Tab-separated table of C-alpha atoms and ligand atoms in Angstrom:
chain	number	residue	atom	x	y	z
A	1	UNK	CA	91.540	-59.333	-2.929
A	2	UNK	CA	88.761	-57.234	-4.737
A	3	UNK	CA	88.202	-59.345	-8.500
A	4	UNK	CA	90.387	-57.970	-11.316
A	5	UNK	CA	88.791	-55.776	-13.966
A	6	UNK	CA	88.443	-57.601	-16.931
A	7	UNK	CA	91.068	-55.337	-18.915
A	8	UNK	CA	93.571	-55.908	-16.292
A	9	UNK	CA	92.470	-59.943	-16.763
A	10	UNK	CA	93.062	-59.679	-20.128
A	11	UNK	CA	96.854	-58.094	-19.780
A	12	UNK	CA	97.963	-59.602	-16.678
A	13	UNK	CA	96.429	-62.817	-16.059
A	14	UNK	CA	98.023	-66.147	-16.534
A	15	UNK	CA	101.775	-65.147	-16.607
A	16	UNK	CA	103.595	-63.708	-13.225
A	17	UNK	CA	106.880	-63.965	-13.524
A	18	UNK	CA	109.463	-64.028	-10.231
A	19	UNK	CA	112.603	-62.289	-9.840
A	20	UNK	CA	114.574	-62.317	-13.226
A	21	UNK	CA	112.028	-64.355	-15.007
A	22	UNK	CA	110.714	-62.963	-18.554
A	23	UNK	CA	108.378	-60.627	-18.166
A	24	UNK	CA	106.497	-61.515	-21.468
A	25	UNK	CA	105.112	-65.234	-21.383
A	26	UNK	CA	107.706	-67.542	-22.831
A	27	UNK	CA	107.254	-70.191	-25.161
A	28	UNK	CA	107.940	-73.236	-23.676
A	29	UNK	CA	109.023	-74.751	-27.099
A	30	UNK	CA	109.528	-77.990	-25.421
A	31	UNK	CA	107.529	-81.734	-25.834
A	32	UNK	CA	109.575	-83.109	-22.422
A	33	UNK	CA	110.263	-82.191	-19.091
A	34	UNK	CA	113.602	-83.389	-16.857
A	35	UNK	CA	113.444	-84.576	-13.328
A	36	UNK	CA	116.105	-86.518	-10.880
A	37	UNK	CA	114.617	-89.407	-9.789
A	38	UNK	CA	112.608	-92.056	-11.450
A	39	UNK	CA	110.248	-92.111	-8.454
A	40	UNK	CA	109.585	-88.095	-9.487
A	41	UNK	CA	108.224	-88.874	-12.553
A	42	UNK	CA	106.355	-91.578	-11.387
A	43	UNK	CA	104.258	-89.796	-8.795
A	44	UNK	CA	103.545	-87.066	-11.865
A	45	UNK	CA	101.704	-90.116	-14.085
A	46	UNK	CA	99.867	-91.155	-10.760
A	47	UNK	CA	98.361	-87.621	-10.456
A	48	UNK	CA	99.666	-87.666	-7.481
A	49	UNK	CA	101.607	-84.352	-7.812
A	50	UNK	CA	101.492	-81.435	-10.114
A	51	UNK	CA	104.196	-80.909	-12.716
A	52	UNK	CA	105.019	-80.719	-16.341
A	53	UNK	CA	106.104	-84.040	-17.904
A	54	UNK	CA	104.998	-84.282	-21.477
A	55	UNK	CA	103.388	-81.385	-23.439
A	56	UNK	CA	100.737	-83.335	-24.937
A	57	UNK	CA	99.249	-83.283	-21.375
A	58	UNK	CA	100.757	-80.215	-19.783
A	59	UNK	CA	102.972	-77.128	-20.861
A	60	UNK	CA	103.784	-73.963	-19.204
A	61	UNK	CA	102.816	-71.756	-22.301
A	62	UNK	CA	99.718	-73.424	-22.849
A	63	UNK	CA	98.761	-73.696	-19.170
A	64	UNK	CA	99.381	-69.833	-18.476
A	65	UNK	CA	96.977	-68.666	-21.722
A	66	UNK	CA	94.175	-71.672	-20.045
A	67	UNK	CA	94.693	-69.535	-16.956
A	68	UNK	CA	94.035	-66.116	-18.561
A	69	UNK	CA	90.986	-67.685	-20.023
A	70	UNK	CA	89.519	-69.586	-17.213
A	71	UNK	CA	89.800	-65.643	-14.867
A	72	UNK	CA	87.968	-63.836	-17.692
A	73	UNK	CA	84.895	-66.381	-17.774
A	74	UNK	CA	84.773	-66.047	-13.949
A	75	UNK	CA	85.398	-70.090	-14.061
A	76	UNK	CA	87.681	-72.258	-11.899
A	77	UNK	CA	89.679	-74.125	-14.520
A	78	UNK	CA	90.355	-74.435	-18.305
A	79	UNK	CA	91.834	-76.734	-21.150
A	80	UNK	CA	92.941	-75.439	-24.610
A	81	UNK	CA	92.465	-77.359	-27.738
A	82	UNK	CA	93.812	-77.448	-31.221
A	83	UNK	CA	90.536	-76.086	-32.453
A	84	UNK	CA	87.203	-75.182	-31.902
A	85	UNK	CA	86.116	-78.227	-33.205
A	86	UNK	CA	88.090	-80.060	-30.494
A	87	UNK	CA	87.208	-77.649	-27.783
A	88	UNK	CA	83.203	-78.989	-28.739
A	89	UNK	CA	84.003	-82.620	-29.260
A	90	UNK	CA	85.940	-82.514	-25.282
A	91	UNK	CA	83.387	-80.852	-23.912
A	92	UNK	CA	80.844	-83.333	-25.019
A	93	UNK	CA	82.385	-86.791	-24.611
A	94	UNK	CA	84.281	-85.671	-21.771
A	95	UNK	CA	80.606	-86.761	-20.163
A	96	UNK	CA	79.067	-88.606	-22.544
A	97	UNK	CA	79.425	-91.956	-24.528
A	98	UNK	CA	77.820	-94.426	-26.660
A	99	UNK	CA	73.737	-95.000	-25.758
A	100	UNK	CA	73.668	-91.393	-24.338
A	101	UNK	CA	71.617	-87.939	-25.569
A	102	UNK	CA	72.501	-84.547	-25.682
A	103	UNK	CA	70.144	-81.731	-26.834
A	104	UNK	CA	71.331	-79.213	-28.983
A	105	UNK	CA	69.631	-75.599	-29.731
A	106	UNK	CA	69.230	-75.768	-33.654
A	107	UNK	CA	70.806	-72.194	-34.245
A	108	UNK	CA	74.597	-73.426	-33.998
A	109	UNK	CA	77.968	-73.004	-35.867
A	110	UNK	CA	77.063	-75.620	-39.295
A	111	UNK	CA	80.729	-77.684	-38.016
A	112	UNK	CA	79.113	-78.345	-34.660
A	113	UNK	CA	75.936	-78.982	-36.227
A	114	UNK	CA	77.975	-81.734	-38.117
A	115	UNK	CA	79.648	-83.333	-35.149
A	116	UNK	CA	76.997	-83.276	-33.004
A	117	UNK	CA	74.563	-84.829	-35.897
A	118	UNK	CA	76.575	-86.782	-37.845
A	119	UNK	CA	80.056	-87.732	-36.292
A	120	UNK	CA	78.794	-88.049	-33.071
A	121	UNK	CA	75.627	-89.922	-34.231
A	122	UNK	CA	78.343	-92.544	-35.437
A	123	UNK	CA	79.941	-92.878	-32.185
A	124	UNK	CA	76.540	-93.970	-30.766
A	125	UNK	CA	75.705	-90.537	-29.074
A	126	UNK	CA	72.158	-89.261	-30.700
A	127	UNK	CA	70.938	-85.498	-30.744
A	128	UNK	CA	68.139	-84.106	-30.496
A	129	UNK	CA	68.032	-80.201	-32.062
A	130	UNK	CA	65.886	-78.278	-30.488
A	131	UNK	CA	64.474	-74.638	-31.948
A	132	UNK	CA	66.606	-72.247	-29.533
A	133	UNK	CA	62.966	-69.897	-29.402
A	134	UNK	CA	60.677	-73.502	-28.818
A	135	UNK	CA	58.820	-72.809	-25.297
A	136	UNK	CA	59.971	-74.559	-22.011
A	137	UNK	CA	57.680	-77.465	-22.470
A	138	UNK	CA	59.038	-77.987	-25.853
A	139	UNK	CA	62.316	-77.855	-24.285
A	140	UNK	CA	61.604	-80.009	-21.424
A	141	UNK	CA	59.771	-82.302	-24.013
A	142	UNK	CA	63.170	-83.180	-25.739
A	143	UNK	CA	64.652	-84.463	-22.552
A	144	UNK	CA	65.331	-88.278	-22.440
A	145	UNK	CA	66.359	-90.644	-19.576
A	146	UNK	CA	69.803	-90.960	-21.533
A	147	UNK	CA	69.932	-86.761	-21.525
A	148	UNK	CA	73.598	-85.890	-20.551
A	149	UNK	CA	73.702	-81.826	-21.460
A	150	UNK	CA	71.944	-78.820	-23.308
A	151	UNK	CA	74.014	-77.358	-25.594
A	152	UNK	CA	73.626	-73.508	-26.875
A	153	UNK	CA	75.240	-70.558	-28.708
A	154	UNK	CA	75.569	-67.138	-26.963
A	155	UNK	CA	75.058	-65.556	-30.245
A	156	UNK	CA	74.499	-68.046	-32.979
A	157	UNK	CA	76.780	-68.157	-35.988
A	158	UNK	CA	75.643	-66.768	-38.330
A	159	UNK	CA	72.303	-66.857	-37.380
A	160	UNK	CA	72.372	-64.294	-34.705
A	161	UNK	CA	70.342	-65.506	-32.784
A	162	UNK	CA	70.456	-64.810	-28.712
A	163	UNK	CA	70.121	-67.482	-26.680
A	164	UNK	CA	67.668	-67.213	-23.902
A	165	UNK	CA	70.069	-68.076	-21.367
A	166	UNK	CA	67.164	-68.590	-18.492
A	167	UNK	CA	65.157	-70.735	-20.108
A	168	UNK	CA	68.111	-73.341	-21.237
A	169	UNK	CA	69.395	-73.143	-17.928
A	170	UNK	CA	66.230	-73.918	-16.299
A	171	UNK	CA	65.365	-76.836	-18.342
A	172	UNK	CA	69.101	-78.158	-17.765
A	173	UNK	CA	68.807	-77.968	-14.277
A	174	UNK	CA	65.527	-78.899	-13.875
A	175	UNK	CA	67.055	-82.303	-15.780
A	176	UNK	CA	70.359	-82.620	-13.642
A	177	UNK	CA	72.725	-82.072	-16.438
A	178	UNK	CA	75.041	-78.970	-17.089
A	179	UNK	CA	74.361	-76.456	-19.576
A	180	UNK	CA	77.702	-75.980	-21.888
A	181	UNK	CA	77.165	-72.512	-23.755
A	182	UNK	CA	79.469	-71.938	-26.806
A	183	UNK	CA	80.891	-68.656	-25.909
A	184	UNK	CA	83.044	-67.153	-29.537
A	185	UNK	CA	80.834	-64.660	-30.665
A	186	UNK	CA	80.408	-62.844	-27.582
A	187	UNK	CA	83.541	-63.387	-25.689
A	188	UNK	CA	83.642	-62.322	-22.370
A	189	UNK	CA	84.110	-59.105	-22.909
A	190	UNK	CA	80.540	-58.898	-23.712
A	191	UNK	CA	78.968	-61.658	-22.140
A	192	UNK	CA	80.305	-64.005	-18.801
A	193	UNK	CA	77.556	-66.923	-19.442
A	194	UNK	CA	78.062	-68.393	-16.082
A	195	UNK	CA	76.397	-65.582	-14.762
A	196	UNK	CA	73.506	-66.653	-16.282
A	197	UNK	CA	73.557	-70.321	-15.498
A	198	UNK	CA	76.073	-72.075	-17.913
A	199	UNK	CA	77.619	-74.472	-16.416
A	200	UNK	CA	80.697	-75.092	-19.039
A	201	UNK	CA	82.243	-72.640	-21.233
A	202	UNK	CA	83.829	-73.280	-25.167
A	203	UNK	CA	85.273	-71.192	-27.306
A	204	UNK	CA	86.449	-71.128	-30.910
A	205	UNK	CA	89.667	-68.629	-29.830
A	206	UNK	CA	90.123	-68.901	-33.751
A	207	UNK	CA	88.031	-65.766	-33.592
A	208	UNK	CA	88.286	-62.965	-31.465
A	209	UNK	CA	90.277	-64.386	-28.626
A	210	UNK	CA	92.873	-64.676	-31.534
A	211	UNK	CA	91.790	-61.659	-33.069
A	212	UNK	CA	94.149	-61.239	-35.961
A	213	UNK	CA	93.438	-64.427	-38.123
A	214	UNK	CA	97.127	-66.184	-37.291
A	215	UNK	CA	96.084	-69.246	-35.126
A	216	UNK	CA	93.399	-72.394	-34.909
A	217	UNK	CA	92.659	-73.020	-31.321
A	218	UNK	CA	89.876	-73.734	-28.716
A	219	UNK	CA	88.802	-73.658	-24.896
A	220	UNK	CA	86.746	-75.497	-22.804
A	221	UNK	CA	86.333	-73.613	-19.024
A	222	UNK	CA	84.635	-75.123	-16.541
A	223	UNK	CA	82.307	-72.999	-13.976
A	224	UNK	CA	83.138	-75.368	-11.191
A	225	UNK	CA	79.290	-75.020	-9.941
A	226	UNK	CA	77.637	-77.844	-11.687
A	227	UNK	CA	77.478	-81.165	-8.636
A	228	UNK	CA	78.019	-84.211	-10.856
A	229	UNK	CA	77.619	-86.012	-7.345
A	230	UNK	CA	74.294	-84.981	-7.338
A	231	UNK	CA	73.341	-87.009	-9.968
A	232	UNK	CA	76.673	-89.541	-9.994
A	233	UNK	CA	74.266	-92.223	-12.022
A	234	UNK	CA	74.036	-89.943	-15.024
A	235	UNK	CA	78.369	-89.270	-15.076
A	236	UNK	CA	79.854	-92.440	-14.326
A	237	UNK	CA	83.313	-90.987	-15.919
A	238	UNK	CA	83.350	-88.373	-13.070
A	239	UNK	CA	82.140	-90.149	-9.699
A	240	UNK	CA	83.409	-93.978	-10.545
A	241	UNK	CA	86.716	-94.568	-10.314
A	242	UNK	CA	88.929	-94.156	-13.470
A	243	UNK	CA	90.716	-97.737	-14.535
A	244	UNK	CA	93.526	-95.778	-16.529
A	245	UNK	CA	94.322	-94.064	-13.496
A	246	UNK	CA	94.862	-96.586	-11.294
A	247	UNK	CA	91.254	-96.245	-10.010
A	248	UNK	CA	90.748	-92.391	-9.079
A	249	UNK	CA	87.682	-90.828	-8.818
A	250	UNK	CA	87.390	-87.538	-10.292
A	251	UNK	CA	85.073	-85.753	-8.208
A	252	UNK	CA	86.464	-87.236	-4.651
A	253	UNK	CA	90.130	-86.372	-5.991
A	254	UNK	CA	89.556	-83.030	-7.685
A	255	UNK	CA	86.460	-81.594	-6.236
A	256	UNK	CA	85.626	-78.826	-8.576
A	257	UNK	CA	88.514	-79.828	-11.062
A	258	UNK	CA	86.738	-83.123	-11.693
A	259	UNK	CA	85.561	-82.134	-15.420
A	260	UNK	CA	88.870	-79.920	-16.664
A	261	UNK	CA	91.225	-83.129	-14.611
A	262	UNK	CA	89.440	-85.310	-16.365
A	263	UNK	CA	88.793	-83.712	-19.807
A	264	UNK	CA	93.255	-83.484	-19.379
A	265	UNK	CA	93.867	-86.675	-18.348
A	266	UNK	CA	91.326	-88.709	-19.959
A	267	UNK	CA	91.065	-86.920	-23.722
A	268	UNK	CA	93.705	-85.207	-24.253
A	269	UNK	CA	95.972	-88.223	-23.364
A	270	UNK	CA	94.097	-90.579	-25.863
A	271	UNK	CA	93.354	-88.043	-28.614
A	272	UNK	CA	95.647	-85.884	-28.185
A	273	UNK	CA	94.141	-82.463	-29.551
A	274	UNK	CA	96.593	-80.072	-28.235
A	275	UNK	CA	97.301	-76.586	-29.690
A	276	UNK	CA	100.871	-75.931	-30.137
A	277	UNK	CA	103.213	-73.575	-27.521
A	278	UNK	CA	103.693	-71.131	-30.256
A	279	UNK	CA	100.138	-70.973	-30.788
A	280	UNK	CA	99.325	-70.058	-27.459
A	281	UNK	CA	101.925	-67.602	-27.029
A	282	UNK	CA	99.801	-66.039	-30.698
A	283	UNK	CA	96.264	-66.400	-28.520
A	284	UNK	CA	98.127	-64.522	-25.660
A	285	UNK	CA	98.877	-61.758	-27.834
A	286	UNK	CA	95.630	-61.688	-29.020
A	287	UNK	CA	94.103	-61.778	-25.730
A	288	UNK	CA	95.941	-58.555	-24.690
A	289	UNK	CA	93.847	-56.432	-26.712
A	290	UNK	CA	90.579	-58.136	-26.550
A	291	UNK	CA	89.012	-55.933	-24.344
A	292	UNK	CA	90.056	-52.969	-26.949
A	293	UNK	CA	89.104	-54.838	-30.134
A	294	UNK	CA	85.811	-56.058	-28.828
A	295	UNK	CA	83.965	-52.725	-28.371
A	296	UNK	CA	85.981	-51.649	-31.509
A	297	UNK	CA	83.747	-54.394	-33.510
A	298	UNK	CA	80.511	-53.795	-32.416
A	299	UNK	CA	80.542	-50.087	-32.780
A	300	UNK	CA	81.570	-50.164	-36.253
A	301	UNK	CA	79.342	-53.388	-36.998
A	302	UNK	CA	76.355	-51.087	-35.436
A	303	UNK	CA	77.124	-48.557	-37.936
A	304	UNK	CA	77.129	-50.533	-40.932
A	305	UNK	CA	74.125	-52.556	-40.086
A	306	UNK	CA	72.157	-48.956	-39.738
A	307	UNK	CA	73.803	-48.053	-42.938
A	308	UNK	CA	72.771	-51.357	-44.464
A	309	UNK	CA	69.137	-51.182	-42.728
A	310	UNK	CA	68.653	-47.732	-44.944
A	311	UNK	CA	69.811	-48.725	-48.139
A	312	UNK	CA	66.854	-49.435	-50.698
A	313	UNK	CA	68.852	-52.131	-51.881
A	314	UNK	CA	68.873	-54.179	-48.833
A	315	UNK	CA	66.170	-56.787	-48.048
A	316	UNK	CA	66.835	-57.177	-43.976
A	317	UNK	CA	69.540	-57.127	-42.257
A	318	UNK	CA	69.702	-59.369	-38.756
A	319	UNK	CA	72.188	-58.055	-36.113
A	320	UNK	CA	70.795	-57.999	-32.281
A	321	UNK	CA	72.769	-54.773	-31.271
A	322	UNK	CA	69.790	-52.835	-33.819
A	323	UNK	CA	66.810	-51.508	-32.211
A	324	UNK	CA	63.878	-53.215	-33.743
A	325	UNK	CA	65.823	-56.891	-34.042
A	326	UNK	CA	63.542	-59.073	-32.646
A	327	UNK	CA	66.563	-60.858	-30.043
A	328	UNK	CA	67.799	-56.327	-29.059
A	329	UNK	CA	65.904	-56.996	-26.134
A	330	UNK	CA	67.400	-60.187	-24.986
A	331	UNK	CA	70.782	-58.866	-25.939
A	332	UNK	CA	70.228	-55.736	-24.241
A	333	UNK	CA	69.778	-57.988	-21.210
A	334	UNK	CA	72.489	-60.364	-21.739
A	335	UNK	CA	74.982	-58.283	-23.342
A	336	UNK	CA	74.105	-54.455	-22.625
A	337	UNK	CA	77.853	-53.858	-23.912
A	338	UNK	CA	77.155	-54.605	-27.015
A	339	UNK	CA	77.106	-58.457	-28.749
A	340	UNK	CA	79.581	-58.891	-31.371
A	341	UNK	CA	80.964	-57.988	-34.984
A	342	UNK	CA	78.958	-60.281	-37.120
A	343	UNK	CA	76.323	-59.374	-39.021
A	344	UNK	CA	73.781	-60.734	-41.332
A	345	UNK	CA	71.763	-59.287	-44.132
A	346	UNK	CA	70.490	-59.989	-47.674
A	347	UNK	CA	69.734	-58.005	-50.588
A	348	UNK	CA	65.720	-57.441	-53.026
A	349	UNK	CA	67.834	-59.437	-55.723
A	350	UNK	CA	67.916	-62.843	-54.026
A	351	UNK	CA	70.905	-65.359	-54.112
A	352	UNK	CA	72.210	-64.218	-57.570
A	353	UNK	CA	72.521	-60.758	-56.241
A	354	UNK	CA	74.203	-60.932	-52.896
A	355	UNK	CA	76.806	-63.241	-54.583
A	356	UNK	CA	77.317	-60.643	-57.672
A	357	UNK	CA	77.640	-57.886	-54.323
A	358	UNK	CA	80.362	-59.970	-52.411
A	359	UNK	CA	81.817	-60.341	-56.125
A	360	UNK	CA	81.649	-56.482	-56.266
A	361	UNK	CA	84.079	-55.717	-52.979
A	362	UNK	CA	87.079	-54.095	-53.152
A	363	UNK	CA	88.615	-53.839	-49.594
A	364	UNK	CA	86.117	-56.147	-47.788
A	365	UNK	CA	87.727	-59.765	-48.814
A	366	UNK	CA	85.820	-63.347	-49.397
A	367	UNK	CA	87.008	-65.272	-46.920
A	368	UNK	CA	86.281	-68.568	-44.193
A	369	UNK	CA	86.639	-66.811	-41.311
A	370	UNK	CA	84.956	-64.269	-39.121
A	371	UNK	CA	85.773	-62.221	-36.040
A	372	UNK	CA	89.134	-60.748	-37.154
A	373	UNK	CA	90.514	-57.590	-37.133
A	374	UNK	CA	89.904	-57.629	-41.290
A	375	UNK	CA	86.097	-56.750	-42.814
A	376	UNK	CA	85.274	-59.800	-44.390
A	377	UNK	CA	82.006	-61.639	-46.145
A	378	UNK	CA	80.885	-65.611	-46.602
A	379	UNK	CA	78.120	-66.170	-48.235
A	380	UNK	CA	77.053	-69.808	-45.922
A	381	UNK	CA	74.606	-71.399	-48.484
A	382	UNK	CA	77.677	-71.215	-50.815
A	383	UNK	CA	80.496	-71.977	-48.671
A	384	UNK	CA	80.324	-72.912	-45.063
A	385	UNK	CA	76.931	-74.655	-45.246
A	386	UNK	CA	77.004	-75.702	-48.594
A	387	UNK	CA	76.236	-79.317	-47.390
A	388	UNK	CA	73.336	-78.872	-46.184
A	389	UNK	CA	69.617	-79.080	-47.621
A	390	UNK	CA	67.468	-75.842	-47.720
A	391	UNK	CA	65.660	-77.325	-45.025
A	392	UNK	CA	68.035	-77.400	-43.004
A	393	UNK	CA	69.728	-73.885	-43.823
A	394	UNK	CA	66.378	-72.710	-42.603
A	395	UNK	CA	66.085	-74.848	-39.659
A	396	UNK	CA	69.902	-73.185	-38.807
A	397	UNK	CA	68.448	-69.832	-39.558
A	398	UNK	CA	70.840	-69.963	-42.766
A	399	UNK	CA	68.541	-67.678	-45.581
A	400	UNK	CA	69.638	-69.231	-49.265
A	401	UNK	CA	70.299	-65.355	-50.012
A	402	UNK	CA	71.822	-64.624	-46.255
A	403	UNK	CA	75.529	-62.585	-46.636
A	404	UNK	CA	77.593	-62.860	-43.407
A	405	UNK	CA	79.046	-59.605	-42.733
A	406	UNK	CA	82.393	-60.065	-40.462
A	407	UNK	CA	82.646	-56.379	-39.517
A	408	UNK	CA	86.190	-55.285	-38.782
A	409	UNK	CA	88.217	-52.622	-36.743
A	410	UNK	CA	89.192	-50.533	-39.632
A	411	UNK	CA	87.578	-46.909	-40.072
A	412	UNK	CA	83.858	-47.861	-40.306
A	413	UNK	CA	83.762	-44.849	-42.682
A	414	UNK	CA	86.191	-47.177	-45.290
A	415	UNK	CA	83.900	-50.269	-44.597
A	416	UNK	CA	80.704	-48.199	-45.194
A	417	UNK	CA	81.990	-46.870	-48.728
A	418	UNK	CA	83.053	-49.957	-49.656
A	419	UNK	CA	79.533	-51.419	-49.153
A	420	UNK	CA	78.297	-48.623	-50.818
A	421	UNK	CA	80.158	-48.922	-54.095
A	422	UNK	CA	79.505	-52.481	-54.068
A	423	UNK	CA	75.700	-52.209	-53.461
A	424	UNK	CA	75.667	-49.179	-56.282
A	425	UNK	CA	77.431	-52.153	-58.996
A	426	UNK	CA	74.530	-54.528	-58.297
B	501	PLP	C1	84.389	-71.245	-35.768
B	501	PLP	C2	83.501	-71.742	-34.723
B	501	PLP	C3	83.668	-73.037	-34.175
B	501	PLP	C4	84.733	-73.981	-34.673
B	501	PLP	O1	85.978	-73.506	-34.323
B	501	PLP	P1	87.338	-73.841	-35.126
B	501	PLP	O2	88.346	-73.113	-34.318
B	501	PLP	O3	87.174	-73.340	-36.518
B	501	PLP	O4	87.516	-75.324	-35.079
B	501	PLP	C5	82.822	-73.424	-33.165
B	501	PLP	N1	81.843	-72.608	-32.717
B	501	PLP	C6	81.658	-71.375	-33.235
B	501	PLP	C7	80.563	-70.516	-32.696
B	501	PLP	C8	82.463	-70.899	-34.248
B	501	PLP	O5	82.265	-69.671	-34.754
């Protein structure tokens, strides 16, 4: 059959019910399954047959909306998480553990900056950030014998910067580990990363995916392509056989499954991260509409930032959909549908005057969050980021007087003139 369009994907995929069944995805508001016979149950815990038995592991809600997911990335499997957070933290340990590296392009979300510098640090996995615009033999440079994956943001938040998908995936294969690309700002909509290389998929479905602001949630998809056999040395979890389950080896049980099998069975079973049925029925809903809301965002983000670009108030602005931005071209390549909602800028009066501007706002709201269907501003040095030194905001392309624009899908003429009386009070 000829591959679904990605607006059909986004309606249809996951759910198909049978004769009577709901047509609508049901929530499977359950924690337990039933079955007749002992020996049923038993063969379930064994992997040894498919089946719901326990929803920390496995529900029918959950599983459907992982599907949906996993079609629109083009990937062969998926696993949702409680949060983004958890969806980066899975990804990560689902191959690596204490005495092993990862390398990490410096222009990420400031949470995954903190696990994968701090938290992880603790666990005894070390990071090495990298600058994402750093040549290849800079890149290749940070590679260690220990080196288990690259790690990367399609579009950073909130630097917005594009990641030169080539050159990452290059050095990562070069290396014989996967490239995992971090996939919210984009979404597939506008960009299918394992087109251009990625290996593994995450999202923060907190944003778009969701859409609306209602649920915390994450995804890990898996491309399927990457050969951990390979290079079986470097992923002992994958290609040596599991003691907690009885002695199976990923790769020779699951084939391409391996990583999602394992990332189930493995992690999910000890920590235990899972989103909620309800929630995933709420990411469904979302996911109905992406393809609608997506195109929605970046043409009105595209008209503020060339409404913010001419204003003599306005310092810079940074968004890679505006001609002139040095990463258009790359996103033009990468994303010729446009890149996302999110937009950056700061204003001639410094820190003291983009905070008096957000102060100023009337429809646009302060809030933690971005990529909803609500305009909305952060100011990172103040909130998000506030942690870290100005050394490191600059290092995470984080300016001290940098306003993060969340542009919605309201009437871009509303969000313009409430800019514009804003920018006239400051
Ligand atoms: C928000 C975000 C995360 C973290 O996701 P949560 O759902 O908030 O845990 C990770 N990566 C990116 C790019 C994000 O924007």
């Amino acid at each position: 059959m000829k591959k679904r369009n990605l607006d059909t994907v986004c309606i249809q995929a996951g759910w198909t019910p049978s004769k009577g069944e709901p047509r609508v995805l049901p929530i499977y508001q359950s924690t337990t399954f039933k079955y007749d016979t002992s020996d049923q149950m038993g063969r379930l815990f064994d992997l040894e047959e498919e089946g719901f038995f326990y929803t920390r592991l496995q529900n029918p809600t959950n599983e459907a909306v992982a599907a949906k997911i996993a079609e629109l990335e083009g990937g062969v499997a998926a696993i949702l998480t409680s949060s983004g957070q958890a969806a980066n933290f899975f990804a990560v340990t689902n191959i690596c553990g204490a005495g092993d590296h990862i390398i990490c392009s410096s222009a990420v979300y400031g949470g995954t900056f903190n696990l994968f510098g701090v938290t992880l640090k603790k666990l005894g996995i070390s990071c090495t950030f990298v600058d994402p615009d750093c040549s290849s033999e800079e890149l290749d440079a940070a590679f260690q014998e220990n080196t288990k994956l690259l790690f990367g943001e399609t579009i950073a938040n909130p630097a917005n910067v594009v990641l030169d998908f080539e050159k990452f995936a290059k050095a990562a294969h070069a290396h014989q580990v996967p490239l995992i690309v971090d996939n919210t700002f984009a979404t597939p909509i506008n960009c299918r990363p394992f087109e251009w290389g990625a290996d593994i998929v995450t999202h923060s479905t907190t944003k778009y995916m969701d859409g609306h602001a209602v649920a915390v949630g994450g995804c890990i998809v898996d491309s399927g392509r990457f050969d951990w056999t390979a290079c079986a040395q470097k992923f002992p979890g994958l290609t040596t056989p599991d003691e907690s389950y009885h002695g199976i080896v990923y790769t020779e049980r699951f084939g391409k499954l391996a990583y999602i099998t394992k990332a189930t069975s493995q992690l999910m079973r000890d920590l235990g991260a899972i989103p909620s049925p309800m929630n995933c029925f709420l990411l469904n809903l979302g996911l109905e509409t992406l393809h609608l809301r997506v195109p929605r965002h970046c043409e009105n983000a595209l008209k503020a930032a060339q409404y913010l670009e001419g204003h003599e108030k306005v310092a810079w602005v940074n968004y890679a959909g505006l001609k002139g931005n040095p990463y258009y071209e790359r996103a033009q390549k990468y994303m010729p549908g446009g890149t996302c909602g999110v937009i950056s800028f700061g204003l001639k009066g410094g820190r003291e005057t983009s905070v008096s501007f957000m102060d100023e706002l009337k429809m646009i709201a302060i809030v933690t969050h971005v990529a909803d269907a609500r305009t909305c501003v952060l100011h990172p040095a103040s909130h998000t980021h506030r942690q870290m030194t100005d050394e490191q905001l600059l290092q995470a392309g984080v300016a001290p007087d940098l306003i993060r624009l969340s542009v919605g899908i309201e009437s871009a003429e509303d969000i313009i003139a409430d800019l514009e009386q804003a920018l006239a009070a400051v």
